[in-house]
PDB file of C-alpha atoms in Angstrom:
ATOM      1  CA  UNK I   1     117.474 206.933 172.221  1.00  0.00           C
ATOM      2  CA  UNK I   2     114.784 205.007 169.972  1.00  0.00           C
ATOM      3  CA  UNK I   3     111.179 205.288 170.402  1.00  0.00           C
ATOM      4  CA  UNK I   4     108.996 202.738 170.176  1.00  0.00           C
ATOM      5  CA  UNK I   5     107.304 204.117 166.840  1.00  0.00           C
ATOM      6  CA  UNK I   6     111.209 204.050 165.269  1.00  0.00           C
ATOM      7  CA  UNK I   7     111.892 200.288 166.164  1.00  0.00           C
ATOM      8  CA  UNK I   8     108.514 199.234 164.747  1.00  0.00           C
ATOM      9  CA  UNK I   9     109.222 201.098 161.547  1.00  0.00           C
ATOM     10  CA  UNK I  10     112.229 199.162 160.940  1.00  0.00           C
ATOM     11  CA  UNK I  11     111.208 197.169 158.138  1.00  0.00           C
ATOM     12  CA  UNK I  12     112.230 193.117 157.519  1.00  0.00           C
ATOM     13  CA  UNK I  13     114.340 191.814 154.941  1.00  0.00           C
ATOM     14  CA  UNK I  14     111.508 189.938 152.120  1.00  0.00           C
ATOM     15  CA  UNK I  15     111.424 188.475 149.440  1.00  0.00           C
ATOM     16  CA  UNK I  16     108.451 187.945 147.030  1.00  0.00           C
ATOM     17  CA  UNK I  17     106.400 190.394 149.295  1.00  0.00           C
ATOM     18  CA  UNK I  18     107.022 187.873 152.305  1.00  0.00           C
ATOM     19  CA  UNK I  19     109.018 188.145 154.794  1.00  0.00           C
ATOM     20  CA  UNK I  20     112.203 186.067 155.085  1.00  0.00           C
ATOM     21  CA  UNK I  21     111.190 184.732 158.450  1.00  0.00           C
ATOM     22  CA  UNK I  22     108.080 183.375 158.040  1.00  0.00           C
ATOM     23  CA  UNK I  23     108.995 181.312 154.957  1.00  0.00           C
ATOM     24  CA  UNK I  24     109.369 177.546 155.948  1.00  0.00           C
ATOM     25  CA  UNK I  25     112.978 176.556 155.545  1.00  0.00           C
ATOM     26  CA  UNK I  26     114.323 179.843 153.596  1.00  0.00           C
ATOM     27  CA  UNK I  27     116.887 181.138 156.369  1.00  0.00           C
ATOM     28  CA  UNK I  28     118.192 178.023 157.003  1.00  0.00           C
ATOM     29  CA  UNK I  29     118.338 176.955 153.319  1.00  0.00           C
ATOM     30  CA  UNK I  30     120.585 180.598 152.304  1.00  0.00           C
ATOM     31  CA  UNK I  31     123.096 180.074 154.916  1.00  0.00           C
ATOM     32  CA  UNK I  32     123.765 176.625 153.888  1.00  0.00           C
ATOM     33  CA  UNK I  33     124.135 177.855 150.541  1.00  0.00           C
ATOM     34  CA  UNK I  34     125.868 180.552 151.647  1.00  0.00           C
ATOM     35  CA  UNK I  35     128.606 178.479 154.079  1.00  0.00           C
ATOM     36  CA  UNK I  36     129.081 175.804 151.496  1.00  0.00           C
ATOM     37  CA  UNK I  37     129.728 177.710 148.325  1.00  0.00           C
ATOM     38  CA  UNK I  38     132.208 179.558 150.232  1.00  0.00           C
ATOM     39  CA  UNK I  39     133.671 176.705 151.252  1.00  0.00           C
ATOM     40  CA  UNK I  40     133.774 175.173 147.987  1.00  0.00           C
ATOM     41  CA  UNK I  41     134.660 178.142 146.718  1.00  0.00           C
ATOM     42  CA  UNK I  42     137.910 178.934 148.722  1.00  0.00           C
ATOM     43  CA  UNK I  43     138.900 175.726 149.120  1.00  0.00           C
ATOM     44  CA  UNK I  44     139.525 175.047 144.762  1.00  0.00           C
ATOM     45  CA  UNK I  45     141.396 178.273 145.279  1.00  0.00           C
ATOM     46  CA  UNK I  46     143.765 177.238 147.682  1.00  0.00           C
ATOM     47  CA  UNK I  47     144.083 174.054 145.311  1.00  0.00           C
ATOM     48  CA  UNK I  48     144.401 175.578 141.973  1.00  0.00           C
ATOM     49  CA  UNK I  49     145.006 179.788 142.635  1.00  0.00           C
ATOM     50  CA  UNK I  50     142.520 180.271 139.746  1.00  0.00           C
ATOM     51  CA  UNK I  51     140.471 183.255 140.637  1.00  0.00           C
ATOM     52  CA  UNK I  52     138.416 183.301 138.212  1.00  0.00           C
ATOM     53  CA  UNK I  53     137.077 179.063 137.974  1.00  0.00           C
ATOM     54  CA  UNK I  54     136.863 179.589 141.360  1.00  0.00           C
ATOM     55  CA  UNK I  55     134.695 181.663 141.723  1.00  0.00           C
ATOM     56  CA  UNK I  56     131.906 180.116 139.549  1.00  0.00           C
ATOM     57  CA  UNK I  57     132.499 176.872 141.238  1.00  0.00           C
ATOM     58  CA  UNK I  58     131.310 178.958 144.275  1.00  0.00           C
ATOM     59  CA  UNK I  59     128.083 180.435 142.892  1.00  0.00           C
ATOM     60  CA  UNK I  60     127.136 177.039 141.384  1.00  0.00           C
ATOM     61  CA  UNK I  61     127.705 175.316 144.230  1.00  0.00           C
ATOM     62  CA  UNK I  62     126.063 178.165 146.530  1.00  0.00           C
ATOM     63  CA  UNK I  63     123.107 177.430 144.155  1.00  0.00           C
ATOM     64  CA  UNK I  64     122.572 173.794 144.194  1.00  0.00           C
ATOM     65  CA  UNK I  65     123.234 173.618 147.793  1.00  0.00           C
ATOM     66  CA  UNK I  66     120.565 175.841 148.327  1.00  0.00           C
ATOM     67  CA  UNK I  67     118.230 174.570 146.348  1.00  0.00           C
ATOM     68  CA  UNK I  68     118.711 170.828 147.475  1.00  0.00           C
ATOM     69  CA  UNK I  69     118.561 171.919 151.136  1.00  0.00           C
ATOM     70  CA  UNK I  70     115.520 174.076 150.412  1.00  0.00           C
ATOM     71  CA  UNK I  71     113.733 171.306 148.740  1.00  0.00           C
ATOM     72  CA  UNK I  72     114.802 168.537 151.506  1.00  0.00           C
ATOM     73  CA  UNK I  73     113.640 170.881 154.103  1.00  0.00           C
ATOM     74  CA  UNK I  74     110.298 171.577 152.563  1.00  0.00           C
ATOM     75  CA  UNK I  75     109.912 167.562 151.506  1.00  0.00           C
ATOM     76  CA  UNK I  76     110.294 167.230 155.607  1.00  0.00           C
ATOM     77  CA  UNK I  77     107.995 170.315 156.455  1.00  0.00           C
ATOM     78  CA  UNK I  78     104.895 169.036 154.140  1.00  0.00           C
ATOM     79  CA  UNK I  79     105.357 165.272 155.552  1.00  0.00           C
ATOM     80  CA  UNK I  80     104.929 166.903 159.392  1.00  0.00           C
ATOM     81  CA  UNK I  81     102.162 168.986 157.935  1.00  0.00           C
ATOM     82  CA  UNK I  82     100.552 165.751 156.757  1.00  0.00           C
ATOM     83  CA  UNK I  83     100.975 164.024 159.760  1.00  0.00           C
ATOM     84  CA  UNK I  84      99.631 166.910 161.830  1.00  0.00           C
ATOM     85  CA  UNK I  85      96.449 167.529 159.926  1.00  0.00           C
ATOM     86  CA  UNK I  86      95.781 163.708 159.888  1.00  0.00           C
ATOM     87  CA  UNK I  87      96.302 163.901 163.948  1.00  0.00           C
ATOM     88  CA  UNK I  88      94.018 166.894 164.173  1.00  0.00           C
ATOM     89  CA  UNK I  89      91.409 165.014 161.904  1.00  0.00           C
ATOM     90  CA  UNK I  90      91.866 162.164 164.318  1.00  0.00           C
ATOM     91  CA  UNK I  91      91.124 164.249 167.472  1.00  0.00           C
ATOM     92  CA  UNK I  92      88.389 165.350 165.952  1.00  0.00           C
ATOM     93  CA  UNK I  93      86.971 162.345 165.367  1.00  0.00           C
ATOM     94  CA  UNK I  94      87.147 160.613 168.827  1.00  0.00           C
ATOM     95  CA  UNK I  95      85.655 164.619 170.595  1.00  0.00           C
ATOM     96  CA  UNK I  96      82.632 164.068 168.402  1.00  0.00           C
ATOM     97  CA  UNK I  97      82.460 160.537 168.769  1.00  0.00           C
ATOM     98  CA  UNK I  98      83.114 160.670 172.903  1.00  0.00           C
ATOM     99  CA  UNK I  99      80.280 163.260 172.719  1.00  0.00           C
ATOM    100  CA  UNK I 100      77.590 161.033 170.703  1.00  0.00           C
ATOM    101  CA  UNK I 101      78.589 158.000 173.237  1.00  0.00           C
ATOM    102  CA  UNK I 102      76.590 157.562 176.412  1.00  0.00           C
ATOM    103  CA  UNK I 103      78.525 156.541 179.276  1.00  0.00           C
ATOM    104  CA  UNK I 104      77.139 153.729 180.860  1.00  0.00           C
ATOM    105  CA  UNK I 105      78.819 153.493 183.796  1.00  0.00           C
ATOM    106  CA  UNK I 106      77.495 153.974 187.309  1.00  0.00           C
ATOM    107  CA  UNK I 107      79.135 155.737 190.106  1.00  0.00           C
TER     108      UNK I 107
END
């Protein structure tokens, strides 16, 4: 059976020293790629039985299917990351500012 010390050997798949996980947008990005140059790919095959056009209609489409999706998803990540740090600036704001107020109220 495995140990504990074998499964947390197993090492991740990276890229670039990182690992493919923690990249914003990279998983999701290759199997788009990945789906719709095959797609592409197989499908001018079954129209024209050329084997060999085919196939680099499949890697060109594999990369510029990947790259668009990779650069729409990060477009979409940075405008949520913009939007969170201007909430968190925000919050911020109003904790110091309740803080500085004096509540006048009486109970």
């Amino acid at each position: 059976m495995s140990t504990d010390a074998e499964i947390s050997s197993i090492t991740k798949p990276t890229i670039l020293g990182r690992e493919i996980g923690s990249v914003p947008c990279l998983k999701r990005s290759l199997l788009d790629g990945i789906i719709g140059g095959l797609t592409i790919g197989m499908g001018y095959f079954l129209y024209t039985s050329n084997g060999y056009k085919s196939s680099r209609l499949a890697m060109g489409s594999y990369a510029v299917i990947t790259l668009a999706s990779w650069f729409n998803c990060r477009m979409k990540w940075a405008e949520k990351e913009k939007e969170l740090m201007q909430f968190k600036d925000a919050m911020t704001i109003r904790k110091s500012a309740d803080k500085n107020s004096i509540d006048t109220r009486e109970v």
